[in-house]
Coordinates of C-alpha atoms in Angstrom, one line a residue:
Chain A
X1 CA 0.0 0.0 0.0
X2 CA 2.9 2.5 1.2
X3 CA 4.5 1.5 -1.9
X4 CA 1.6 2.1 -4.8
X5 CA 1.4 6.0 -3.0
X6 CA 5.0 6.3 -3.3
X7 CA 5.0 5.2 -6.7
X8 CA 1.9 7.3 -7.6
X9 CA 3.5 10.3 -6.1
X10 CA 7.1 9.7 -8.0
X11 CA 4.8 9.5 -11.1
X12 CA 3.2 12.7 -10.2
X13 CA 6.7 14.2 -9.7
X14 CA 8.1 12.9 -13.1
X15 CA 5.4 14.1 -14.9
X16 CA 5.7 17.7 -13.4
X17 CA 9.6 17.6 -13.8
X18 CA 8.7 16.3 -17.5
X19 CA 6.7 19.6 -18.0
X20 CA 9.1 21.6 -16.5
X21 CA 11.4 20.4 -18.5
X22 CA 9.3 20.7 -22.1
X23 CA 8.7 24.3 -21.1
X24 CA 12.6 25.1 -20.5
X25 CA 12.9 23.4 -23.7
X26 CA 10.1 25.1 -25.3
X27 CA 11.6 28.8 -23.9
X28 CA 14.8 28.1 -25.3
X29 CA 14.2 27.1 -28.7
X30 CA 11.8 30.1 -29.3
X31 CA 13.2 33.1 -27.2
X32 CA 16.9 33.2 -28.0
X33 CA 19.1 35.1 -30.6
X34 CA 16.8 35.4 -33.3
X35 CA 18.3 34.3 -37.0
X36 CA 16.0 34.5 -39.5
X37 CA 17.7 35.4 -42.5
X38 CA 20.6 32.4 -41.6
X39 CA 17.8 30.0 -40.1
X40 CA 15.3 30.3 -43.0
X41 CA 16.5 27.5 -45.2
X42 CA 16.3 25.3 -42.6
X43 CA 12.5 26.6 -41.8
X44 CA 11.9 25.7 -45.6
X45 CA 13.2 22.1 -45.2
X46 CA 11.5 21.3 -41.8
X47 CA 8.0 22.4 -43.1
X48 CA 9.0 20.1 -46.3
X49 CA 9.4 17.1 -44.3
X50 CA 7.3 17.5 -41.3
X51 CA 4.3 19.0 -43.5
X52 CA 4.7 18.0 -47.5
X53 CA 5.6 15.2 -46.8
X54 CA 3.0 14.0 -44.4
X55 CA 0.1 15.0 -46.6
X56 CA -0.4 11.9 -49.0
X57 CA -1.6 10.2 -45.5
X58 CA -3.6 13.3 -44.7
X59 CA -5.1 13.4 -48.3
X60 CA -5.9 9.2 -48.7
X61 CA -7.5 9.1 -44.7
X62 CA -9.5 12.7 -45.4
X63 CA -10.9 10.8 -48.7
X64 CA -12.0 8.2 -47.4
X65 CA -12.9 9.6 -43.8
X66 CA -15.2 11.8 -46.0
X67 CA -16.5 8.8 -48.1
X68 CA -17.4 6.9 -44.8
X69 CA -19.2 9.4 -43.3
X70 CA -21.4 10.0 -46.4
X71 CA -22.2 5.9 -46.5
X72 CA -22.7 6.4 -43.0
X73 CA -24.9 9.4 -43.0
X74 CA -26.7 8.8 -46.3
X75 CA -28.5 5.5 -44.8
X76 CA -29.7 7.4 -41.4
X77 CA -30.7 10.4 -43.0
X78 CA -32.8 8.5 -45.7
X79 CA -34.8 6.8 -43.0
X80 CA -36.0 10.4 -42.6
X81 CA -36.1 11.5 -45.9
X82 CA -33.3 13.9 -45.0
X83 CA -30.8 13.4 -47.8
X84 CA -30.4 16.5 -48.6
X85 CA -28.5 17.2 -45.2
X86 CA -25.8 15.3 -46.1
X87 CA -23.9 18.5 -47.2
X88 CA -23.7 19.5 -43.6
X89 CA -23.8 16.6 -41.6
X90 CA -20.5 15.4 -44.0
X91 CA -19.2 19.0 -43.6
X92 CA -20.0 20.2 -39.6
X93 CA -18.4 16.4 -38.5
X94 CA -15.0 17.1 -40.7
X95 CA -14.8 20.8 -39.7
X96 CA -15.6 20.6 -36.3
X97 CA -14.4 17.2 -34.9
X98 CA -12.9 15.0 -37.7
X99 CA -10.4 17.1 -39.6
X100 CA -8.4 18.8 -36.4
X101 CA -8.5 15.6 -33.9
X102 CA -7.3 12.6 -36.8
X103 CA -5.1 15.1 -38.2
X104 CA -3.6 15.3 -35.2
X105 CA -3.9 11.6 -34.6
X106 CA -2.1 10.8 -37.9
X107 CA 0.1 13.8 -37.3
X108 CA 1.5 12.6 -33.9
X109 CA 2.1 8.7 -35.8
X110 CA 3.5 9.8 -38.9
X111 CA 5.4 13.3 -38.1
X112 CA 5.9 13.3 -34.3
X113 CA 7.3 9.7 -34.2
X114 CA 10.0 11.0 -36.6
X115 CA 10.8 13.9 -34.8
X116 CA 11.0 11.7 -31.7
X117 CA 13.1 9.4 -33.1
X118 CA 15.5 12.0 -35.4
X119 CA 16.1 13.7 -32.1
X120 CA 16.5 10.9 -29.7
X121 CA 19.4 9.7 -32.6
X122 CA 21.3 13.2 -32.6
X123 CA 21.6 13.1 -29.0
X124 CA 22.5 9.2 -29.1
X125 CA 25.3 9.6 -31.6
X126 CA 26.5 13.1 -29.6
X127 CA 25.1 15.6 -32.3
X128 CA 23.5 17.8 -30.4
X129 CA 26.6 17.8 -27.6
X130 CA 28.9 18.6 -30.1
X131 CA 26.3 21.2 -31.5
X132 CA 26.7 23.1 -28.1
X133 CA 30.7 22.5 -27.6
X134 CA 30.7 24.3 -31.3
X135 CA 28.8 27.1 -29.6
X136 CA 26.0 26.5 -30.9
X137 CA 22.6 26.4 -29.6
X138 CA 21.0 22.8 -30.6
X139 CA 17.5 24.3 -29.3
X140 CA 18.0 27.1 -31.4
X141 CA 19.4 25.5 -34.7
X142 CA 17.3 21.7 -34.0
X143 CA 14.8 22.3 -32.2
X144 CA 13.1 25.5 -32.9
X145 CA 12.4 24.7 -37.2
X146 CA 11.0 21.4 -36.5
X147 CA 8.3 22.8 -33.4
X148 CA 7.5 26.1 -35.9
X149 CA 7.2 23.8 -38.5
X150 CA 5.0 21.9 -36.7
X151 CA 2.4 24.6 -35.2
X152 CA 2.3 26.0 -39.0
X153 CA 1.8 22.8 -40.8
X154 CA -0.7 20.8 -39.0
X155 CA -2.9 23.5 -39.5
X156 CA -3.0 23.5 -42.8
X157 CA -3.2 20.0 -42.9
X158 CA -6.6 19.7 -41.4
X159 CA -7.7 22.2 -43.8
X160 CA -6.7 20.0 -46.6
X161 CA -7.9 16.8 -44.4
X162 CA -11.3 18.8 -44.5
X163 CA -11.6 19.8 -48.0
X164 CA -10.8 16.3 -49.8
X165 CA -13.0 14.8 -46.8
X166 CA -16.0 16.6 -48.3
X167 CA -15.0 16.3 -51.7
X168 CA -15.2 12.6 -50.8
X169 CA -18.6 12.6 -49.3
X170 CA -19.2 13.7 -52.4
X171 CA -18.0 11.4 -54.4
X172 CA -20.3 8.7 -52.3
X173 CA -23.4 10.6 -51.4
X174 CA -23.8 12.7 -55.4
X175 CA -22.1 10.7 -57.9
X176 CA -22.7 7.2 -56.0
X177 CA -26.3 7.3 -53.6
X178 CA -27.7 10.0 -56.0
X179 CA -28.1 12.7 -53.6
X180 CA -28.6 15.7 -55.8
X181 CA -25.5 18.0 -56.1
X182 CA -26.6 21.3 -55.9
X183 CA -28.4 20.6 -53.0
X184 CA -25.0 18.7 -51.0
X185 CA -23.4 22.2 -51.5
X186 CA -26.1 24.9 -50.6
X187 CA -27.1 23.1 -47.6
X188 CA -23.8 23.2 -46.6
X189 CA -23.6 26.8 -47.3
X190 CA -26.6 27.5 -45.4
X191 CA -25.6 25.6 -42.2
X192 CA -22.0 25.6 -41.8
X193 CA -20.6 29.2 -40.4
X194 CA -17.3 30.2 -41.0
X195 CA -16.2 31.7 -37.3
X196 CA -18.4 28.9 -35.5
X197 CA -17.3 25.9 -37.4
X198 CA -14.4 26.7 -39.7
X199 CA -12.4 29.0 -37.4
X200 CA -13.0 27.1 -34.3
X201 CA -11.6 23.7 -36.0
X202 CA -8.4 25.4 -36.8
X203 CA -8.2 27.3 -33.6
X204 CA -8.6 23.2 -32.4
X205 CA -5.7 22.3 -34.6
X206 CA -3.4 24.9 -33.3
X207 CA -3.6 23.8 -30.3
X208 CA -3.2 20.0 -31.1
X209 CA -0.6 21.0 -33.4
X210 CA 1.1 23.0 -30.5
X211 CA 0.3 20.1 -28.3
X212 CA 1.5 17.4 -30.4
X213 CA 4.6 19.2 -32.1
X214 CA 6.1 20.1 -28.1
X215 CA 5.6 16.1 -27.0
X216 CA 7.4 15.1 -30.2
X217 CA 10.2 17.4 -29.5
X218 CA 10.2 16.9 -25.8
X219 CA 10.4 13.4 -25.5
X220 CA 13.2 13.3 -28.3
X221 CA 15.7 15.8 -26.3
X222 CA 14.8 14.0 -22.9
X223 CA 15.2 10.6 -24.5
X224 CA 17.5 8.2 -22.5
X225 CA 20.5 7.9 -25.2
X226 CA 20.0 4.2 -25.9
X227 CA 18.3 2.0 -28.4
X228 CA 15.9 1.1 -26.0
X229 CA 15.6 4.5 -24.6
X230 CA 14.8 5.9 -28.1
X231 CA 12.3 2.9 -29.2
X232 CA 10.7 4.0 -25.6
X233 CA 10.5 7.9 -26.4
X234 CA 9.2 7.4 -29.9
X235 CA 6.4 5.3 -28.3
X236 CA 5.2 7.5 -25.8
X237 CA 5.4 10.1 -28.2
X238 CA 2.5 8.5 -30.2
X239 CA 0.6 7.4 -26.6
X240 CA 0.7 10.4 -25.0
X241 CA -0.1 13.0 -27.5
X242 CA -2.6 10.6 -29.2
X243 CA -4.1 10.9 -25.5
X244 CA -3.3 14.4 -24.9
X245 CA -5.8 16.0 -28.6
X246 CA -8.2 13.3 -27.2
X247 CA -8.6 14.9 -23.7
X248 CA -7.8 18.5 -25.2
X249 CA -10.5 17.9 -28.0
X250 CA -13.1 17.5 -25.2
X251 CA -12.5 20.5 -23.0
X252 CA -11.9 22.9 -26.5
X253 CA -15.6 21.1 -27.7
X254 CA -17.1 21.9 -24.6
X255 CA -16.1 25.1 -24.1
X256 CA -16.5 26.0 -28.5
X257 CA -20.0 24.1 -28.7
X258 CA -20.9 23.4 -25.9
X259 CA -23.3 26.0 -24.4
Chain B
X1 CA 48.2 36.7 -21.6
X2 CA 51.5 35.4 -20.0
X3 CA 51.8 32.0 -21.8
X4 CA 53.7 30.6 -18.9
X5 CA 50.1 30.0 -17.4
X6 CA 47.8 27.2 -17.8
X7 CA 45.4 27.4 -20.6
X8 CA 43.2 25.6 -18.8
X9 CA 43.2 24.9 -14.7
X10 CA 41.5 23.1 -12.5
X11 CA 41.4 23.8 -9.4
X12 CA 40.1 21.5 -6.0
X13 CA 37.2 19.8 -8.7
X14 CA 34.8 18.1 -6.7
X15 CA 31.7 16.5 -8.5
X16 CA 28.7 13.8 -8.2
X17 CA 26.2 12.2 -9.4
X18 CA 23.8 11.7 -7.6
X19 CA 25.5 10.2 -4.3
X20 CA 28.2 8.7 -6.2
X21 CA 31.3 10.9 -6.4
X22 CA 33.0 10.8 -9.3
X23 CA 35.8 13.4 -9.2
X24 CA 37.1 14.2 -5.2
X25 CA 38.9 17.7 -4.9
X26 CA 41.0 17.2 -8.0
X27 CA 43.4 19.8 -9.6
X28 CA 45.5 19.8 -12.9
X29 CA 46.8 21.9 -15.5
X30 CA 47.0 22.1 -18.6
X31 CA 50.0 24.0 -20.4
X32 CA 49.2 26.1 -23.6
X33 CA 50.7 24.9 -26.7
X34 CA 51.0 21.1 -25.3
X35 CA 49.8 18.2 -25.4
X36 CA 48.3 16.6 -22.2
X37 CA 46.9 13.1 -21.8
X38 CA 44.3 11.9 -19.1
X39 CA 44.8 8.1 -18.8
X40 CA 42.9 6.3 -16.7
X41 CA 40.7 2.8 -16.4
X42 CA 37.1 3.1 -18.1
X43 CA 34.9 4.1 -15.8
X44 CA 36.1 6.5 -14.3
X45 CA 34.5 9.5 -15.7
X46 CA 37.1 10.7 -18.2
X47 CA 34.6 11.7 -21.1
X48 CA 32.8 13.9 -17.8
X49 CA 36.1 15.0 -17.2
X50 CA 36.1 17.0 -20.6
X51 CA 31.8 18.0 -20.9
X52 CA 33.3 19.8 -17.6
X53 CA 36.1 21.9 -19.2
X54 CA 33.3 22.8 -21.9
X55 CA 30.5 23.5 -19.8
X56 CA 28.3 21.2 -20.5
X57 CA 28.3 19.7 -17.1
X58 CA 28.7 21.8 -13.8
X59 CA 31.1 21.1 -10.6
X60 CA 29.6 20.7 -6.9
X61 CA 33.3 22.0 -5.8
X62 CA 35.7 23.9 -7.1
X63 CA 37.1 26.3 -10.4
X64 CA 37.4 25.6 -13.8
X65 CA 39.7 28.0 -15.3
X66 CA 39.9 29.0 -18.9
X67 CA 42.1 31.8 -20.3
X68 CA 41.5 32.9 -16.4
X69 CA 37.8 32.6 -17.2
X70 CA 35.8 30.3 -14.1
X71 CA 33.9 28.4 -17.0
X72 CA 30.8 27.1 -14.9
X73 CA 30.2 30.3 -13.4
X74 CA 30.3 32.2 -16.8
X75 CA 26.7 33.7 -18.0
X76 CA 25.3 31.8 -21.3
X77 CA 27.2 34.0 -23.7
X78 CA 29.9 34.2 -22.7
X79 CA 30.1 30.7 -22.2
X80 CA 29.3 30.3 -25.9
X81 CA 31.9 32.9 -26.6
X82 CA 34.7 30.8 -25.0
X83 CA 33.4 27.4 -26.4
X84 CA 34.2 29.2 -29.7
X85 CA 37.6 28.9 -28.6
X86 CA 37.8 25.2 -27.9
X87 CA 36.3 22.4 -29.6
X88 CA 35.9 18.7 -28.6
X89 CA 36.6 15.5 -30.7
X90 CA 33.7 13.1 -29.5
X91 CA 34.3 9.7 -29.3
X92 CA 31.8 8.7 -32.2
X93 CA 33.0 11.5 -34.3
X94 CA 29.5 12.7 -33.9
X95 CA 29.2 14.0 -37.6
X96 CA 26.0 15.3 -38.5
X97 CA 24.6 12.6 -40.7
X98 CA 22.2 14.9 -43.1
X99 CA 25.2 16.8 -44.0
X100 CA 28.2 15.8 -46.4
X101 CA 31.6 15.7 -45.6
X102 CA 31.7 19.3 -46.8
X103 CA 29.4 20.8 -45.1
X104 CA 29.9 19.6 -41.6
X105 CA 33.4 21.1 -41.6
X106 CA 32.0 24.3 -43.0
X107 CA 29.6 24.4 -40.4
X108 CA 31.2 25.8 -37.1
X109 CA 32.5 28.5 -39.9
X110 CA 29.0 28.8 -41.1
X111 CA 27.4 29.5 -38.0
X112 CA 29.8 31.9 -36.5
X113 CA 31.3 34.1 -39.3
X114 CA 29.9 35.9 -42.3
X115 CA 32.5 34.9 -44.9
X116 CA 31.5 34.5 -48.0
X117 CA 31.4 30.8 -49.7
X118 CA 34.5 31.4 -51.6
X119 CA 36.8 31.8 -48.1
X120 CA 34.7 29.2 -46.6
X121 CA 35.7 26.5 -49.4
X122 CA 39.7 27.5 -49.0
X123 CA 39.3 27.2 -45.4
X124 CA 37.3 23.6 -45.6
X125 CA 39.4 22.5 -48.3
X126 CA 42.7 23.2 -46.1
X127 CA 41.2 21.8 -43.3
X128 CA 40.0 18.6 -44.9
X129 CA 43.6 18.4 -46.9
X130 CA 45.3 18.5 -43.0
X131 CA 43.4 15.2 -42.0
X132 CA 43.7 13.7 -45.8
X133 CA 40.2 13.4 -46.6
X134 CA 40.2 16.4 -49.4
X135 CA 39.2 14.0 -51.9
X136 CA 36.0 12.4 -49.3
X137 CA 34.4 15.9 -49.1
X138 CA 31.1 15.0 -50.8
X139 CA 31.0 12.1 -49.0
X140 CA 28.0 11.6 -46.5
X141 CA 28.9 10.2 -42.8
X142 CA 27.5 6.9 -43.4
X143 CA 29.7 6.2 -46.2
X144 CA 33.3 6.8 -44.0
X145 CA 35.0 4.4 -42.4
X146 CA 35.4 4.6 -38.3
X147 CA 38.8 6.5 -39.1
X148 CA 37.7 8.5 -42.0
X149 CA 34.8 9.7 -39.9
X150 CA 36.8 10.4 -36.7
X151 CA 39.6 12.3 -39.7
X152 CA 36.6 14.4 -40.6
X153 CA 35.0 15.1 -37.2
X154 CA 38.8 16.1 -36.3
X155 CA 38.8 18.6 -39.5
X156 CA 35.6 20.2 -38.6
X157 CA 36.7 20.9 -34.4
X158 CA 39.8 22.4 -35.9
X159 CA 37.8 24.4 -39.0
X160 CA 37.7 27.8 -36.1
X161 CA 41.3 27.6 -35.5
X162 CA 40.6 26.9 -31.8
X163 CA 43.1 27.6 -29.3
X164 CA 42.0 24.4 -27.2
X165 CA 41.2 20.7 -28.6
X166 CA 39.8 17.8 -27.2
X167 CA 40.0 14.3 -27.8
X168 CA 37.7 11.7 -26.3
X169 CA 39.3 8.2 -27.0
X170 CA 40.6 9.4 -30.1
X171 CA 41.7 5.4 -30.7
X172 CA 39.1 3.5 -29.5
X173 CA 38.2 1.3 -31.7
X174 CA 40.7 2.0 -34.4
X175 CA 42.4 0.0 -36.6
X176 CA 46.2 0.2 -36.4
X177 CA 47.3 2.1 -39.8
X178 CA 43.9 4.4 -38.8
X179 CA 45.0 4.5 -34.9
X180 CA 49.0 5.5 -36.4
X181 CA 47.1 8.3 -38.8
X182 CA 45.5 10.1 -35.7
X183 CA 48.0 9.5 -33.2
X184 CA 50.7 12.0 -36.1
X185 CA 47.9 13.9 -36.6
X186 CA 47.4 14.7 -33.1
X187 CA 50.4 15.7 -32.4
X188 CA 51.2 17.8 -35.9
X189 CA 47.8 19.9 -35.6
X190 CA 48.8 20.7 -32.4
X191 CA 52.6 21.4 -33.6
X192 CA 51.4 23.2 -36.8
X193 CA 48.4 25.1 -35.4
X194 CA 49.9 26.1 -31.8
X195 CA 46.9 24.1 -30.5
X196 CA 46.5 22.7 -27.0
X197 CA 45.3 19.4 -26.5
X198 CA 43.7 17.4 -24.4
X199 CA 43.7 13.4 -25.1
X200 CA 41.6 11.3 -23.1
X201 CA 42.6 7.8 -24.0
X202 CA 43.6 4.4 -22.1
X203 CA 45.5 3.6 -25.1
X204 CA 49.2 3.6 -23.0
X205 CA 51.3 3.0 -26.2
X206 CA 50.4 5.5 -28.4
X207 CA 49.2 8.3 -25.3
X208 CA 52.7 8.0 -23.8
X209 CA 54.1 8.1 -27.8
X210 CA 52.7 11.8 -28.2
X211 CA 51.7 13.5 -24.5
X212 CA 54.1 16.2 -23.0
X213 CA 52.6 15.4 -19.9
X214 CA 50.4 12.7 -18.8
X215 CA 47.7 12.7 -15.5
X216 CA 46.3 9.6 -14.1
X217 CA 43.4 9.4 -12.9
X218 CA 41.6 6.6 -10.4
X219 CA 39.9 6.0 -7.4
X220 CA 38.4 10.1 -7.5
X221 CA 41.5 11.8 -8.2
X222 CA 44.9 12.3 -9.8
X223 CA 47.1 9.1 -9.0
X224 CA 50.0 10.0 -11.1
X225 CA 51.1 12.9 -13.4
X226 CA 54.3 13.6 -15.0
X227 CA 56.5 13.6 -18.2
X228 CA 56.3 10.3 -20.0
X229 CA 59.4 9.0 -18.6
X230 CA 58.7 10.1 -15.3
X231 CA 55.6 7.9 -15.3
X232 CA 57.1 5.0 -16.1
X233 CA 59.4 5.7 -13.3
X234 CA 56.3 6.2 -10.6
X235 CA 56.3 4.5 -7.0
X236 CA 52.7 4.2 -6.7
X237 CA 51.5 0.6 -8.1
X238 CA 47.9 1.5 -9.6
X239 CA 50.5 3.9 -12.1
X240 CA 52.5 1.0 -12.5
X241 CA 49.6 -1.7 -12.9
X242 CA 48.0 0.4 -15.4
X243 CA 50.9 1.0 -18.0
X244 CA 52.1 -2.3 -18.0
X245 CA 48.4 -3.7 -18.1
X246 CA 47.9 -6.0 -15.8
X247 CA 45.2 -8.2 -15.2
X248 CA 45.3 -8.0 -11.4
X249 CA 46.7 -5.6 -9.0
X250 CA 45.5 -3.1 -6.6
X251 CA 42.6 -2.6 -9.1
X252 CA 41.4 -6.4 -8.7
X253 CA 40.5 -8.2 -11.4
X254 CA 37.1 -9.6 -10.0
X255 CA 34.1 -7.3 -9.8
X256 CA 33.4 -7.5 -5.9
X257 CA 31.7 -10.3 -4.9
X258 CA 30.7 -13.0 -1.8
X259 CA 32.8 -15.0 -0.8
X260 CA 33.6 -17.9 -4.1
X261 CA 34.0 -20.9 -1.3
X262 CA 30.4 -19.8 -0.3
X263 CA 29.0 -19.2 -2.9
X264 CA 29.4 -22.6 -4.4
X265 CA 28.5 -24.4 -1.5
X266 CA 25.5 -23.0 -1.0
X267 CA 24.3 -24.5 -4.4
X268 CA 25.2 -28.1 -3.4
X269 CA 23.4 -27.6 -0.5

């Protein structure tokens, strides 16, 4: 018994050390000796790889995310004689929910893993001390592209997770179930509001992308230099953001649509 | 700057980790323009040894002087101002891998000047002719061999013209025509270039071959320091045990243990 309450408290303290230590990390990369002209290239090539390159998985799951809620959708709302709300009911579920939360899903498997790991490796094989015995700051030059890439791309993402997610409702409910077109597209208009539903889902995907971006980073530089320490990070990198948007989603849904 | 002074002093070193000491009111010197070895069995925190001369680690006790500079009390730039002035050879080489050959030596001169790519290429070119490996320059990390890589790693901590190198186990690991490049190189670059250098190493043969003056270290502190020649003439017997390399001796050769007698006994019983 004495030992589980130890234990819970040392888990308490670790993960308010670990939180400490992501903020320190966090202050570092962003409020130092500002570059930009030197640091830009290396902007350019972070948002290639942590956001161009991530978008064939955002573009396949957002087609057929989109598809599945129009199959989905199409067979309640005919029950009702409702088709014609598909527009909405395809677009309000992307927009608000869908697009933001498995963007940041995929995001944290596809784009945080590899941060994890890319960073857990430089410190492994001494990169990022030698960085700092050559005077220069690893935060700074490593750290800092790859989390500003990651706030700015995610974003974007979910719009682009959104768009081919309706364009793939679409595809199922007007060219497939026969829903009529011009209807899919000016119910949507009617019902969807850009500041309620559009601009809160990309305020959501900020956050998650701020949320996700900092765990991926974090548990890289704090990785225990090892193979196993590495495999370890990378892991909890997935677990705990994928956990994190999840509990994040709720409160942001609560306090966006909720009352 | 008088150069009859250290370049880099320690002074009564005391540090831990966690409870375990590692270093116990220590003190050495190190003499500009020379080069001095640490020796001393794995272990014993000789790698720590050198992240403190650079800052990356702090002491519990004592000063770590630098050009007269107490390195761990220095603010954040100025600590990155005098890192400028030294530069570490890691024991992996610790290339960075996305970058060629090339471009990790014209890093360091990347990130702190604003010479144009023209003077950068002489300067990497005559850097990377020093260690040999002009011709590897658009090589990428993963293609050099373990000596090519620690070659290049040793062109780019030298690309600054530092006043003050380090070597962790420069020839760990090494083949012997490899281990014979670095151990000249060593001691030329720090001939040619007026370095000073530090070599960590428990490589006796070769450490002895090139050091002006050697320290070893054991047991939390300096055990033995001295010329080459006076080292080999030492009193104590851990200095003794550990040039000649033997197996057994006042560092035993068993990890400490229960009684053997006992031990086996206990699993016929």
């Amino acid at each position: 018994m004495l030992n589980k309450i130890q234990q819970i408290g040392a888990n308490t303290l670790a993960i308010f050390s670990g939180l400490g230590r992501a903020t320190m990390m966090l202050f570092g990369a962003l409020f130092g000796r500002p570059r930009p002209i030197k640091a830009w290239p290396l902007y350019i090539k972070q948002l290639y790889v942590v956001g161009v390159q991530s978008l064939l998985i955002i573009v396949v799951s957002g087609l057929f995310i989109g598809m599945v809620l129009a199959l989905q959708g199409y067979t309640v709302l005919a029950k009702f004689g409702a088709e014609q709300m598909l527009g909405p009911l395809v677009a309000l579920s992307l927009l608000r929910e869908l697009g933001p939360v498995v963007t940041a899903l995929l995001f944290a498997g596809r784009a945080g893993s590899a941060l994890t790991a890319e960073i857990g490796l430089m410190k492994a094989t001494e990169q990022l001390s030698s960085m700092e015995m050559m005077a220069v700051d690893p935060l700074r030059r490593v750290v800092a592209p790859r989390f500003w890439a990651g706030v700015i791309s995610m974003p974007l993402l979910a719009l682009i997770f959104n768009a081919v997610g309706i364009l793939g409702g679409h595809l199922v409910g007007v060219d497939w179930l026969g829903v009529d077109g011009g209807g899919y597209w000016s119910a949507m208009q009617a019902n969807v509001d850009f500041q309620q539903d559009v601009l809160n889902g990309v305020i959501k995907s900020f956050v998650f992308a701020f949320i996700v971006t900092l765990i991926a980073l974090h548990k890289g530089y704090d990785a225990i230099p090892t193979s196993e320490g590495i495999s370890a990070a990378t892991t909890q990198t997935v677990v705990t953001s994928s956990l994190a948007v999840l509990g994040f989603d709720f409160v942001l849904t609560a306090v966006m649509f909720g009352g | 700057m008088g150069s009859d002074k250290p370049l880099v002093d320690i002074q009564n070193l005391t540090f831990r980790r966690g409870d375990r000491v590692i270093y116990q009111d220590m003190s050495m010197q190190f003499a500009r323009g020379k080069v001095t070895a640490i020796m001393g069995p794995s272990g014993i925190g000789k790698t720590t040894l050198l992240r403190l001369i650079g800052g990356q680690l702090k002491p519990d006790e004592g000063r770590i002087l630098f050009e007269g500079e107490d390195i761990p009390r220095l603010s954040r730039s100025k600590l990155y101002r005098a890192r400028q002035k030294m530069s570490m050879l890691f024991q992996s080489g610790a290339l960075f891998s996305e970058m060629s050959v090339y471009d990790n030596v014209a890093f360091p001169i990347r990130e702190h000047t604003k010479l144009p790519e023209e003077i950068i290429r002489l300067m990497v070119l005559m850097k990377l002719e020093a260690v040999g490996l002009r011709g590897a320059r658009d090589l990428m990390p993963s293609e050099l061999s373990g000596g090519m890589a620690r070659r290049a790693a040793l062109a780019r901590s030298i690309a600054l013209d530092p006043e003050l190198v380090m070597y962790d186990e420069p020839f760990a690991g090494q083949d012997p025509i490899s281990m014979g490049v670095i151990v000249r190189l060593i001691r030329s670059l720090n001939d040619a270039l007026g370095l000073t250098s530090i070599v960590v190493s428990h490589d006796v043969d070769e450490v002895m071959s090139i050091a002006d003056y050697v320290y070893v270290v054991a047991d939390k502190r300096v055990i033995g320091h001295g010329t080459p020649e006076q080292l080999r003439q030492h009193e104590s017997p851990l200095v003794q045990q550990f040039l000649r390399g033997e197996a057994d001796g006042p560092v035993p050769f068993h990890f400490r243990a229960a009684n053997y007698g006992d031990e086996l006994m206990e699993l016929t019983r």
